[in-house]
mmCIF file of C-alpha atoms and ligand atoms in Angstrom:
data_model
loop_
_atom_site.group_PDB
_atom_site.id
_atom_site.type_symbol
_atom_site.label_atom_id
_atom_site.label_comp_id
_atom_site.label_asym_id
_atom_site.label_seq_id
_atom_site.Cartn_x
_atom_site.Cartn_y
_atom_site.Cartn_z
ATOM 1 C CA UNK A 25 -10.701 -198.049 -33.523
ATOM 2 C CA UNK A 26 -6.811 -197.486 -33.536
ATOM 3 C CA UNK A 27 -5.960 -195.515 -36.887
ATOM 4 C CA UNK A 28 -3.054 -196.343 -38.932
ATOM 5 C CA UNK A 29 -0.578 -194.448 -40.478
ATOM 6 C CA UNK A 30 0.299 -196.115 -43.905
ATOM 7 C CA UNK A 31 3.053 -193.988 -44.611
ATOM 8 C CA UNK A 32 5.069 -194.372 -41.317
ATOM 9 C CA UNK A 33 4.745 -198.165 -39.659
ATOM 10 C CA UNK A 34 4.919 -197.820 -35.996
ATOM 11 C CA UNK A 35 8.222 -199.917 -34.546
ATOM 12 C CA UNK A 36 9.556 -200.483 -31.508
ATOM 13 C CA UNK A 37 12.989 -201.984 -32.523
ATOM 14 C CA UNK A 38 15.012 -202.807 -35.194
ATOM 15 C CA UNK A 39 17.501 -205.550 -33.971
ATOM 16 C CA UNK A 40 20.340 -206.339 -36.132
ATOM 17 C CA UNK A 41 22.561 -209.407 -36.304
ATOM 18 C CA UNK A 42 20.267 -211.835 -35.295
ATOM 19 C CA UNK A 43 20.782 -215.753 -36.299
ATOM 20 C CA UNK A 44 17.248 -216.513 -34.769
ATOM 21 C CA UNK A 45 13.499 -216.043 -36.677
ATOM 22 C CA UNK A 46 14.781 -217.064 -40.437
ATOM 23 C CA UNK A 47 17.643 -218.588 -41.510
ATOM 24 C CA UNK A 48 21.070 -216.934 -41.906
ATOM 25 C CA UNK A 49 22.321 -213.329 -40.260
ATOM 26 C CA UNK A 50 19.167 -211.078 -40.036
ATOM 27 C CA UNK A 51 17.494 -207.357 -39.389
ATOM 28 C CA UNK A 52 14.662 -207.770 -37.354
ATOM 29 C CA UNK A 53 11.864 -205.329 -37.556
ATOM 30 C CA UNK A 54 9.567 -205.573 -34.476
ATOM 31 C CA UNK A 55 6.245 -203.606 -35.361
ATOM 32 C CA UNK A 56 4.183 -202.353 -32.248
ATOM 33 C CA UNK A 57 0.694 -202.988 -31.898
ATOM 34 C CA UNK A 58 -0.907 -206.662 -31.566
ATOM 35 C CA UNK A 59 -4.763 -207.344 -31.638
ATOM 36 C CA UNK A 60 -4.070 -210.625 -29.350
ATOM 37 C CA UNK A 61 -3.655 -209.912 -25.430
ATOM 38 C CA UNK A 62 -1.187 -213.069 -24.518
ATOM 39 C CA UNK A 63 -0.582 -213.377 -20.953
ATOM 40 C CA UNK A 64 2.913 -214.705 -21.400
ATOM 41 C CA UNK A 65 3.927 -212.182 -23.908
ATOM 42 C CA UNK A 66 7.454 -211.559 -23.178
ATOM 43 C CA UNK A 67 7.530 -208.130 -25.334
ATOM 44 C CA UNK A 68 4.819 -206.384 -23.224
ATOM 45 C CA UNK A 69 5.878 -203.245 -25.268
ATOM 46 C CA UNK A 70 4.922 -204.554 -28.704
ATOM 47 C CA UNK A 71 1.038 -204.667 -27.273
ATOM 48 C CA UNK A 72 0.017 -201.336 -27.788
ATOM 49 C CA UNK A 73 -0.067 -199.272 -31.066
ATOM 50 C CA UNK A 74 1.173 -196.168 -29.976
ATOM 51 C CA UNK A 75 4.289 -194.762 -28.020
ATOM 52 C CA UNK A 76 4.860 -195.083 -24.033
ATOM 53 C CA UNK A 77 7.227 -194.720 -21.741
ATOM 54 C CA UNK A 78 9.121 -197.489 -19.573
ATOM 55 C CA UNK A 79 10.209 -196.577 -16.012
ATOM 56 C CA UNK A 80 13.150 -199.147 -15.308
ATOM 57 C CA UNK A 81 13.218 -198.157 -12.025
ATOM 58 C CA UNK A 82 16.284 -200.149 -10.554
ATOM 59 C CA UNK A 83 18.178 -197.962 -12.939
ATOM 60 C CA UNK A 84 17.004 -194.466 -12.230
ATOM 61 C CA UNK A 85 19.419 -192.620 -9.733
ATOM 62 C CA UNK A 86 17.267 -190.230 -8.252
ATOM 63 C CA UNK A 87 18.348 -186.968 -10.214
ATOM 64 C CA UNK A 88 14.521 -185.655 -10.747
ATOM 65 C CA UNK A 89 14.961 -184.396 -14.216
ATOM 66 C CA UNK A 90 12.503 -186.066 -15.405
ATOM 67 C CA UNK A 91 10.194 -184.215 -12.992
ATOM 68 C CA UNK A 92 11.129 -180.787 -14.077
ATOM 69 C CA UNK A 93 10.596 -181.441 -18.010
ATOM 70 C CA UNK A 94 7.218 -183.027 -17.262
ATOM 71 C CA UNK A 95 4.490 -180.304 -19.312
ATOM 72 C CA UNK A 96 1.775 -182.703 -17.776
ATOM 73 C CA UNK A 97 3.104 -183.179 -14.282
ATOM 74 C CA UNK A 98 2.849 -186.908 -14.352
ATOM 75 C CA UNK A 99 6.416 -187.969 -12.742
ATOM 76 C CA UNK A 100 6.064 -187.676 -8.749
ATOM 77 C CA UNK A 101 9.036 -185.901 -7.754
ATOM 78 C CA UNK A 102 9.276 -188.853 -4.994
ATOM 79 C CA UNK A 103 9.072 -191.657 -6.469
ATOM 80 C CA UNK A 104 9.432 -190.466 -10.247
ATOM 81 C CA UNK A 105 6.782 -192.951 -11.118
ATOM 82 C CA UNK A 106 4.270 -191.793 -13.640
ATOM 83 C CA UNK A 107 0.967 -191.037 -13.832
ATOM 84 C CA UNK A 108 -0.120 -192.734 -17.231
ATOM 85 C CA UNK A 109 -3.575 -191.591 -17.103
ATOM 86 C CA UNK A 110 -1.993 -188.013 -17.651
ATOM 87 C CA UNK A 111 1.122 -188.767 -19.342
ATOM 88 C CA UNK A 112 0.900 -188.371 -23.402
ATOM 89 C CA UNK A 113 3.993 -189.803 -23.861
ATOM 90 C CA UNK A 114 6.147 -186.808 -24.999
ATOM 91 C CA UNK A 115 8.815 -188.489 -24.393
ATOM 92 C CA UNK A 116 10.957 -185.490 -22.883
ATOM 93 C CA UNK A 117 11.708 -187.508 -19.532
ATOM 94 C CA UNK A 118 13.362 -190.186 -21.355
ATOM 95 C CA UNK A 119 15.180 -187.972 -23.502
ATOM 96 C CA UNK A 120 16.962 -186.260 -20.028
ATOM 97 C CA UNK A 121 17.504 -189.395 -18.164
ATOM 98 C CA UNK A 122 21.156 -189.797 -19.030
ATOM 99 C CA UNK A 123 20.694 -193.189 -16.730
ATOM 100 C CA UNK A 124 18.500 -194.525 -19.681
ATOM 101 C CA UNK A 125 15.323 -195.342 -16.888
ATOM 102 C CA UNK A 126 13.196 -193.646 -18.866
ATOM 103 C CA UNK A 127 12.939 -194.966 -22.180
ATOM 104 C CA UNK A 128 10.416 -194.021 -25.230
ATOM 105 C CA UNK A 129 9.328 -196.828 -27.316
ATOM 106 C CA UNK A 130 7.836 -196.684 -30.189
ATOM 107 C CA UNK A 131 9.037 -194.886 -33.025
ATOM 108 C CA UNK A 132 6.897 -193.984 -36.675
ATOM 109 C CA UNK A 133 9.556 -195.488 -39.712
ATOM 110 C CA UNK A 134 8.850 -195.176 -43.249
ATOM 111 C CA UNK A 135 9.812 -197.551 -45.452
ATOM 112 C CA UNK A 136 12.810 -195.780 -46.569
ATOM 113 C CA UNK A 137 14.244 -195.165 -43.244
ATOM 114 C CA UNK A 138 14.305 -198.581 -42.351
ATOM 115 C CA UNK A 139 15.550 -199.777 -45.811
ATOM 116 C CA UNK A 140 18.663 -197.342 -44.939
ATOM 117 C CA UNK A 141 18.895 -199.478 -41.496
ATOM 118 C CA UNK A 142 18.565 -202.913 -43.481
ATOM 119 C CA UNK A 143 20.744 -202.027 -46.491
ATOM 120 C CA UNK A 144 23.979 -201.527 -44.555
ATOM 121 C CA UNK A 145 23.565 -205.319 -43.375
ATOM 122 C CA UNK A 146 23.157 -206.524 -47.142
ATOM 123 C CA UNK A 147 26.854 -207.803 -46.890
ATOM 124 C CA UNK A 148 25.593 -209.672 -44.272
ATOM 125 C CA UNK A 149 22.607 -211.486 -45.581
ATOM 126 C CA UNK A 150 24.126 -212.207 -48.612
ATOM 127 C CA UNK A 151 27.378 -214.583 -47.010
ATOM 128 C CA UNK A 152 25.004 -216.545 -44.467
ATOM 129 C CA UNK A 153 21.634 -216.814 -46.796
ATOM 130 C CA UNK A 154 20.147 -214.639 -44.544
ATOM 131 C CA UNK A 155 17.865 -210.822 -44.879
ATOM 132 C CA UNK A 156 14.995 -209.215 -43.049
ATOM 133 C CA UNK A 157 12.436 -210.794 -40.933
ATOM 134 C CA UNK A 158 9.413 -208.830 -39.906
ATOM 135 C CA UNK A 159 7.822 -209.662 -36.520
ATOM 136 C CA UNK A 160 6.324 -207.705 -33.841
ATOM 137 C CA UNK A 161 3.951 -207.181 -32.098
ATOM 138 C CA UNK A 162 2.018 -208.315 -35.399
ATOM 139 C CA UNK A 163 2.881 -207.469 -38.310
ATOM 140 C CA UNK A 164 -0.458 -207.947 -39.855
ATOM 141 C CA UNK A 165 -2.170 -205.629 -37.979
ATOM 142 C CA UNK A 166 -0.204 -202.920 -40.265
ATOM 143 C CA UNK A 167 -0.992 -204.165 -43.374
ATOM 144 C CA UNK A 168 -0.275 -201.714 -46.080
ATOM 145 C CA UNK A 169 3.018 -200.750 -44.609
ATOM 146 C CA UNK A 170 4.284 -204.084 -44.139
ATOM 147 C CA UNK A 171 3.738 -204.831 -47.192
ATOM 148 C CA UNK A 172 5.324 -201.706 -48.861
ATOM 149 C CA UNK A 173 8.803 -202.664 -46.869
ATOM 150 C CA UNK A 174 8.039 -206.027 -48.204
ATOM 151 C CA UNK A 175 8.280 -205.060 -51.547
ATOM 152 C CA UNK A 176 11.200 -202.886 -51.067
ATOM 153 C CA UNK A 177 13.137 -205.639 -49.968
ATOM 154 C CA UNK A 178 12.230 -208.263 -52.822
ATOM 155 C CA UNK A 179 12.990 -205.326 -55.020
ATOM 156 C CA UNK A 180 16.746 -205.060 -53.813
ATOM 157 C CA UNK A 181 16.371 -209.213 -53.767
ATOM 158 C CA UNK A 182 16.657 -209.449 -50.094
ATOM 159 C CA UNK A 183 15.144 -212.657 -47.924
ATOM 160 C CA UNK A 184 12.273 -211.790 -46.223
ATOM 161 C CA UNK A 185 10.498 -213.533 -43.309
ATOM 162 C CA UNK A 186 7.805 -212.563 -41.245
ATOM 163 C CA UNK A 187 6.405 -213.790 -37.804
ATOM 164 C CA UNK A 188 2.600 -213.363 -37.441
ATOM 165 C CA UNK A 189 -0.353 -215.026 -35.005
ATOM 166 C CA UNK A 190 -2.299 -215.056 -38.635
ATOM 167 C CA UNK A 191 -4.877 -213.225 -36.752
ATOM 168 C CA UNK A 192 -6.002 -210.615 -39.919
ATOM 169 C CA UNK A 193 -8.614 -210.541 -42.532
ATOM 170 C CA UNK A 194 -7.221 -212.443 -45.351
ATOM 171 C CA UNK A 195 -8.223 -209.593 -47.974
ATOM 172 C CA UNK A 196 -6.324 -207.209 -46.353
ATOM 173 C CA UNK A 197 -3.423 -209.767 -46.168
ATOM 174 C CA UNK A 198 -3.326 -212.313 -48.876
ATOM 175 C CA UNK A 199 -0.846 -209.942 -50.617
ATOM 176 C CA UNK A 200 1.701 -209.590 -47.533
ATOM 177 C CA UNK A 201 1.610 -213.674 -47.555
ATOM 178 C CA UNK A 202 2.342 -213.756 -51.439
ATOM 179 C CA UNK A 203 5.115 -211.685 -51.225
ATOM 180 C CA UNK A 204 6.907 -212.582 -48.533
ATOM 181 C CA UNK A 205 9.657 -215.627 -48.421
ATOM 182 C CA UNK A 206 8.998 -217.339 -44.789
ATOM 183 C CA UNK A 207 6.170 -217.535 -42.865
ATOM 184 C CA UNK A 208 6.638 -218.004 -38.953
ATOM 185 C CA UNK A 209 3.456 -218.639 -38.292
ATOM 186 C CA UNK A 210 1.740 -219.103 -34.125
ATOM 187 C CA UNK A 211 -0.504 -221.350 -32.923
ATOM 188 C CA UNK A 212 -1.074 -221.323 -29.450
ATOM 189 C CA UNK A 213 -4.033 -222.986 -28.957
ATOM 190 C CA UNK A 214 -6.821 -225.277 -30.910
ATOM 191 C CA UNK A 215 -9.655 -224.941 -28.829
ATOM 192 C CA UNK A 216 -11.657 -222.223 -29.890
ATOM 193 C CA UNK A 217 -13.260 -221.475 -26.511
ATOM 194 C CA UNK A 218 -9.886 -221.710 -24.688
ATOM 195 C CA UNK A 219 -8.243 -219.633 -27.219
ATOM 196 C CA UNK A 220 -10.738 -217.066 -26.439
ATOM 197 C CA UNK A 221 -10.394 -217.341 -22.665
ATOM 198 C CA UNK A 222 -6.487 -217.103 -22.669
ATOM 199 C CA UNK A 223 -6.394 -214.595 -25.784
ATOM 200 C CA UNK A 224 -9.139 -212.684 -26.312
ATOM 201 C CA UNK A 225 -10.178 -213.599 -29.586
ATOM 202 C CA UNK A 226 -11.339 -216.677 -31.552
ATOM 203 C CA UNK A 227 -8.664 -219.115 -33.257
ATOM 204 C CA UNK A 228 -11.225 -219.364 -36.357
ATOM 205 C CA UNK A 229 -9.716 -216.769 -38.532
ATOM 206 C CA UNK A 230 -5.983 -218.294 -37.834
ATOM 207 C CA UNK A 231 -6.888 -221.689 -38.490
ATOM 208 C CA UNK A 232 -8.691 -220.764 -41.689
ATOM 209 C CA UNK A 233 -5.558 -218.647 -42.471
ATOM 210 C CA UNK A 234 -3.657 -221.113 -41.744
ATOM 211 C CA UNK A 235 -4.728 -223.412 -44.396
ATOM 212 C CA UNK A 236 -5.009 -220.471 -46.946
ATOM 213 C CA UNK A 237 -1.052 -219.975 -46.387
ATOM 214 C CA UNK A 238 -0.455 -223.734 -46.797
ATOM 215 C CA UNK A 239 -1.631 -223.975 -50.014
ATOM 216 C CA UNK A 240 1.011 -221.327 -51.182
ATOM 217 C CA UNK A 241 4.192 -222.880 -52.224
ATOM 218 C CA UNK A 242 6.517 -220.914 -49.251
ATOM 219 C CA UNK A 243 8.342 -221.559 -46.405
ATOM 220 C CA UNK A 244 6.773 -222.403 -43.098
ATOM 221 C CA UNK A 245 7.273 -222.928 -40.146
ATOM 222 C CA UNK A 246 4.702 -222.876 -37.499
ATOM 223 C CA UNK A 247 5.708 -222.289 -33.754
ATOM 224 C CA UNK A 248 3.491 -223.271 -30.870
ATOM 225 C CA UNK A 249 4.457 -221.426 -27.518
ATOM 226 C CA UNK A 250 4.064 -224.169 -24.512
ATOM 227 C CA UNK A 251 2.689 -222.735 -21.456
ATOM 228 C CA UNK A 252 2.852 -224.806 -18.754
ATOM 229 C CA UNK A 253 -1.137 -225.368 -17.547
ATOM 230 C CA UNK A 254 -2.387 -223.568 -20.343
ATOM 231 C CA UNK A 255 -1.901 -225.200 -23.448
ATOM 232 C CA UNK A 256 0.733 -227.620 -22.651
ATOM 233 C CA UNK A 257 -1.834 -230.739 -22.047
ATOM 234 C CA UNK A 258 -0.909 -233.511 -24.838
ATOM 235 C CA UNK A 259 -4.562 -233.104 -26.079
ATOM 236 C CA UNK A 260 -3.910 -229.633 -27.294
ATOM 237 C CA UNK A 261 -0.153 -230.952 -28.540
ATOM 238 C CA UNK A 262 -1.903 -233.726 -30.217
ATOM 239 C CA UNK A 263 -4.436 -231.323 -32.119
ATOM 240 C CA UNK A 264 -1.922 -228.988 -33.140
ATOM 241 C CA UNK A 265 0.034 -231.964 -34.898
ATOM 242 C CA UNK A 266 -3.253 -233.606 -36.041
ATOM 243 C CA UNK A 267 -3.821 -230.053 -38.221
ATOM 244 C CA UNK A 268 -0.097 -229.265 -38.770
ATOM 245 C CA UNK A 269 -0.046 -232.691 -40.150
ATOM 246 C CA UNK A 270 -3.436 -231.795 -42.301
ATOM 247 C CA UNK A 271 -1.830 -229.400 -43.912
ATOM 248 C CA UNK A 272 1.166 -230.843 -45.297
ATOM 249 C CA UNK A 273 -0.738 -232.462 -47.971
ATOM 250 C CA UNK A 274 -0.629 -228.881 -49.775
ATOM 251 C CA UNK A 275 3.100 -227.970 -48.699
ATOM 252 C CA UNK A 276 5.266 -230.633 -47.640
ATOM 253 C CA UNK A 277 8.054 -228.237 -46.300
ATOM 254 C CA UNK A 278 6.158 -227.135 -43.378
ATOM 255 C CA UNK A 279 7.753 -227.729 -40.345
ATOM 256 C CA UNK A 280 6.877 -227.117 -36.179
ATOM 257 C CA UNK A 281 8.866 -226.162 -33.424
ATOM 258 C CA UNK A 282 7.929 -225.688 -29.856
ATOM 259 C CA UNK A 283 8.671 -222.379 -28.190
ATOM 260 C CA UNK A 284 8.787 -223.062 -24.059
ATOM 261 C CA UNK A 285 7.228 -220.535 -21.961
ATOM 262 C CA UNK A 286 9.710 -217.906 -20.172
ATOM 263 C CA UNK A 287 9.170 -215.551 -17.775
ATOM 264 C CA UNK A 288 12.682 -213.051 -19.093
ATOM 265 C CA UNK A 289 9.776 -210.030 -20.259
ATOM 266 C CA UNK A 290 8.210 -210.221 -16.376
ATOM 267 C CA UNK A 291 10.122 -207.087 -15.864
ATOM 268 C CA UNK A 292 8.635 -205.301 -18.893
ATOM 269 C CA UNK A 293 5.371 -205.399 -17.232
ATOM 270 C CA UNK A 294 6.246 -203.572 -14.296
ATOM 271 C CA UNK A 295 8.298 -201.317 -16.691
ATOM 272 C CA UNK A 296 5.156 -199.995 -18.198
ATOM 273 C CA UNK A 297 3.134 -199.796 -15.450
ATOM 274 C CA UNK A 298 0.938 -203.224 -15.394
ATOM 275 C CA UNK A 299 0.671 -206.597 -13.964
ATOM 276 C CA UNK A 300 2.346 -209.428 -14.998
ATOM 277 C CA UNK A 301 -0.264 -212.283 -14.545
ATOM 278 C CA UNK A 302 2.269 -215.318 -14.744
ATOM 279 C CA UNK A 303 4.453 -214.884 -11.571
ATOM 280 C CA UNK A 304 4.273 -218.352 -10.377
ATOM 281 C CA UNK A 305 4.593 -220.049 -13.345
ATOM 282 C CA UNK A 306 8.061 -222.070 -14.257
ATOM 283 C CA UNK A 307 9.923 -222.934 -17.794
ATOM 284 C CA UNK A 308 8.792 -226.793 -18.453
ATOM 285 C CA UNK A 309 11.876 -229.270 -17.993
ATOM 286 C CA UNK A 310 13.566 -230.718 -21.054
ATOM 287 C CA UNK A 311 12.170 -233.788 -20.816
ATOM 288 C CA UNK A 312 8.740 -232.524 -21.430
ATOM 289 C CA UNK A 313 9.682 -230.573 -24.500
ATOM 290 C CA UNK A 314 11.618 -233.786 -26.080
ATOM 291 C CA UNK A 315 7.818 -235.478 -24.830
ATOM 292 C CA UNK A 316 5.656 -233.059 -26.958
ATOM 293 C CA UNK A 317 7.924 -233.021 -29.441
ATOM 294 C CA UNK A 318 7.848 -236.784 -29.548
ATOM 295 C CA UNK A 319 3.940 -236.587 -29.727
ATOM 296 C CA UNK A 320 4.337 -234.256 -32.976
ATOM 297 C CA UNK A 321 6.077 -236.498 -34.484
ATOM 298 C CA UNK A 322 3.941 -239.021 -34.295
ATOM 299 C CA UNK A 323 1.199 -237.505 -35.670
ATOM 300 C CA UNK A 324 3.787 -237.088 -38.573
ATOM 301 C CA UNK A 325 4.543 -233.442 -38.774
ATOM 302 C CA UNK A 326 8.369 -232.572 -39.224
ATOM 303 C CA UNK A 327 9.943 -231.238 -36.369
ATOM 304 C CA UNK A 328 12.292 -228.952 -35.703
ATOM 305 C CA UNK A 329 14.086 -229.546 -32.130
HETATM 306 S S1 SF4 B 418 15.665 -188.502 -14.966
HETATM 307 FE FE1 SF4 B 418 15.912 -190.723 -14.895
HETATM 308 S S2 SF4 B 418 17.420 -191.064 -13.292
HETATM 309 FE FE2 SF4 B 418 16.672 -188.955 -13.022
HETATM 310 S S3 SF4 B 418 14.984 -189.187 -11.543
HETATM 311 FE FE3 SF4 B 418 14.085 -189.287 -13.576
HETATM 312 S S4 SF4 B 418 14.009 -191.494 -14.009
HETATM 313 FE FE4 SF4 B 418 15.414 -191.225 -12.312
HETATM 314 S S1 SF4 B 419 6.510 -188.780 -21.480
HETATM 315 FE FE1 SF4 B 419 6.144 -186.569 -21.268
HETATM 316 S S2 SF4 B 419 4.146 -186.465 -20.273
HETATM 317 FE FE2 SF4 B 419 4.873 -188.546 -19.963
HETATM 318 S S3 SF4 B 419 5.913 -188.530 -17.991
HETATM 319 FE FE3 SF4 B 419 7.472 -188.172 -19.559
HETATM 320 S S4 SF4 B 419 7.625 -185.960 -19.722
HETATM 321 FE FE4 SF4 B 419 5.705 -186.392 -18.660
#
């Protein structure tokens, strides 16, 4: 059972400037940790909730450093790979590798130190409509802090969005959905039984979510991510617009948009020490996107291309 710290949120970057996730100029807060396992995950970092270290090793010139300021001895002083069975994350390798290969992420925030972050971007949000969007990771899976920085931000009267899978026991979450502006909300797949081969875990809870967000007057917009031989078949397009559609009768502002797999996190994998599982697989054309789109649309849900 991971524990949580409700008093620092666990983050692995705070990205400013951004035009994407929520409308107008935006902070975004990535939160580490994720209960889902996507194979096409292009954060790979954001899985885990606690700190590790990535070895980019195209950039790493050979100085050893990090070998000498190892307490565990888990960088070989060959290859300066590391052993992550013994390695506890210290984070004292990255800190001497002046060629940035070794790199810490994950860093405990309270809610005040990001609001100092946020705050000098106010000037910002305010000329483009914009403010802070919450993603991750998930979100979700820290409830209570989320939904302290949540508050801190409506307090100053600052737009807040959030991107979640959904994937959270609604009493523990209800409130983060009540107080927050936008919802960016995933659905990557409606089969239950397919959901829980490619992810790990049932769709149930994010479907019934779903439909518990819907009937809240916000803004949403959910985002399906196409993966090519995986959930890209028009059947599972078609059922996703069938209960998009379903759902509009409480909100009518929802709206979908179609994320197209990419393979620019591959590196990541390697980076942390894993696998990436997707090697082969390509970006779908453009033609196929305007094609699923098209089916959305027919099945009336409002897209956004
Ligand atoms: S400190 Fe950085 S650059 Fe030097 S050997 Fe270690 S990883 Fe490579
Ligand atoms: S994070 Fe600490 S324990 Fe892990 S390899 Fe670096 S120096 Fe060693």
């Amino acid at each position: 059972m991971v524990q949580i710290n409700h008093e620092k949120g666990m983050v692995f970057n705070i990205q400013k400037y951004s035009i994407h996730d929520g409308r107008g100029i935006r902070t975004l807060v990535f939160m580490k940790g994720c209960p889902l396992r996507c194979r096409w995950c292009s954060n790979p970092e954001s899985q885990t909730f606690f700190e590790e270290i990535m070895f980019i090793k195209n950039k790493c010139i050979g100085c050893g450093k990090c070998v000498k300021v190892c307490p565990q001895k888990a960088t070989d002083a060959k290859t300066f790979e590391i052993d992550r069975n013994i390695c506890t994350a210290c984070g004292n390798c990255a800190e001497v590798c002046y060629a940035n290969a070794k790199k810490k992420v994950g860093t405990g925030y309270s809610v005040g130190e990001i609001m100092e972050v946020i705050e000098k971007d106010r000037v910002f949000y305010r000329k483009s409509q914009g403010g802070v969007t919450i993603g991750g990771g998930e979100p979700i899976a820290q409830p209570q802090f989320v939904l302290n920085l949540l508050k801190e931000c409506k307090r100053l009267n600052i737009h807040t969005a959030i991107e979640t899978c959904g994937y959270g026991e609604w009493k523990k979450v209800k409130e983060i959905f009540e107080t927050v502006d936008q919802i960016l909300y995933d659905l990557k797949h409606m089969d239950e039984q397919e959901h829980l081969k490619l992810i790990g875990v049932s769709n149930r809870l994010i479907l019934s979510n779903a439909e518990k967000i819907a009937r809240m007057d916000k803004e949403i917009l959910f985002r399906i991510p196409v993966i090519p031989g995986y959930n890209s078949n028009d059947e599972n397009i078609i059922e996703s617009g069938k209960f998009i559609k379903s759902l509009m009768k409480f909100n009518e502002q929802i709206q979908v948009e179609l994320l197209p797999y990419h393979n620019l996190g591959a590196d990541k994998y390697t980076s942390l020490g894993r696998t990436y599982q997707l090697d082969d697989l390509k970006s779908p054309e453009t033609e196929k996107k305007e094609h699923w789109n098209d089916i959305l649309e027919s099945c009336g849900c409002s897209v956004v291309r």
